[in-house]
Amino acid sequence: LDVDLLSATKTPATIEPYGTFSAQAYGKPDGTMVRMTCFRVTPREAEIELECLVKPSEEVEELAWIDSTFDQEKLTVAGIMIVEDLMEKKLID
């Protein structure tokens, strides 16, 4: 997330670390790990505003906003770990 985007919201926004998740990299040889560092935007109103501003770039092919009912077969192992963590902390519905 480009921190400059935070200044584009009408609602004052902050970005804070959420967590780092490591798992087997999808489609790579066994032992090839991926590490995803995640951040959280607060307050919720600013997050909603950012949804229309954030676009895929560089190695990010697609962005999707998901909830706990998203088909886990479409997620990587790291993605599943993140969704489960968000659900456990009651940060995703």
PDB file of N, CA, C and O in Angstrom, residues 1 15-19 37-41:
ATOM      1  N   LEU A   1       0.860  -1.182   0.000  1.00  0.00           N
ATOM      2  CA  LEU A   1       0.000   0.000   0.000  1.00  0.00           C
ATOM      3  C   LEU A   1       0.891   1.225   0.000  1.00  0.00           C
ATOM      4  O   LEU A   1       1.756   1.377   0.852  1.00  0.00           O
ATOM      5  N   ILE A  15      -1.849   3.833   8.935  1.00  0.00           N
ATOM      6  CA  ILE A  15      -1.507   2.474   8.558  1.00  0.00           C
ATOM      7  C   ILE A  15      -0.687   1.892   9.690  1.00  0.00           C
ATOM      8  O   ILE A  15       0.199   2.555  10.220  1.00  0.00           O
ATOM      9  N   GLU A  16      -1.040   0.673  10.096  1.00  0.00           N
ATOM     10  CA  GLU A  16      -0.338   0.052  11.217  1.00  0.00           C
ATOM     11  C   GLU A  16      -0.011  -1.394  10.855  1.00  0.00           C
ATOM     12  O   GLU A  16      -0.736  -2.031  10.080  1.00  0.00           O
ATOM     13  N   PRO A  17       1.086  -1.938  11.362  1.00  0.00           N
ATOM     14  CA  PRO A  17       1.428  -3.330  11.081  1.00  0.00           C
ATOM     15  C   PRO A  17       0.333  -4.266  11.599  1.00  0.00           C
ATOM     16  O   PRO A  17      -0.226  -4.042  12.666  1.00  0.00           O
ATOM     17  N   TYR A  18       0.015  -5.294  10.819  1.00  0.00           N
ATOM     18  CA  TYR A  18      -0.955  -6.300  11.264  1.00  0.00           C
ATOM     19  C   TYR A  18      -0.238  -7.599  11.633  1.00  0.00           C
ATOM     20  O   TYR A  18      -0.487  -8.180  12.671  1.00  0.00           O
ATOM     21  N   GLY A  19       0.647  -8.061  10.763  1.00  0.00           N
ATOM     22  CA  GLY A  19       1.365  -9.301  11.050  1.00  0.00           C
ATOM     23  C   GLY A  19       2.148  -9.786   9.847  1.00  0.00           C
ATOM     24  O   GLY A  19       1.957  -9.308   8.734  1.00  0.00           O
ATOM     25  N   THR A  37       3.936  -9.653   4.602  1.00  0.00           N
ATOM     26  CA  THR A  37       3.806  -8.693   5.684  1.00  0.00           C
ATOM     27  C   THR A  37       2.533  -7.895   5.421  1.00  0.00           C
ATOM     28  O   THR A  37       2.374  -7.304   4.354  1.00  0.00           O
ATOM     29  N   CYS A  38       1.630  -7.916   6.381  1.00  0.00           N
ATOM     30  CA  CYS A  38       0.317  -7.305   6.220  1.00  0.00           C
ATOM     31  C   CYS A  38       0.185  -6.066   7.098  1.00  0.00           C
ATOM     32  O   CYS A  38       0.763  -5.993   8.181  1.00  0.00           O
ATOM     33  N   PHE A  39      -0.614  -5.126   6.615  1.00  0.00           N
ATOM     34  CA  PHE A  39      -0.868  -3.890   7.325  1.00  0.00           C
ATOM     35  C   PHE A  39      -2.362  -3.666   7.419  1.00  0.00           C
ATOM     36  O   PHE A  39      -3.138  -4.198   6.618  1.00  0.00           O
ATOM     37  N   ARG A  40      -2.740  -2.850   8.356  1.00  0.00           N
ATOM     38  CA  ARG A  40      -4.146  -2.534   8.580  1.00  0.00           C
ATOM     39  C   ARG A  40      -4.325  -1.022   8.484  1.00  0.00           C
ATOM     40  O   ARG A  40      -3.540  -0.257   9.044  1.00  0.00           O
ATOM     41  N   VAL A  41      -5.358  -0.608   7.764  1.00  0.00           N
ATOM     42  CA  VAL A  41      -5.696   0.811   7.642  1.00  0.00           C
ATOM     43  C   VAL A  41      -6.848   1.099   8.590  1.00  0.00           C
ATOM     44  O   VAL A  41      -7.832   0.368   8.630  1.00  0.00           O
TER      45      VAL A  41
END
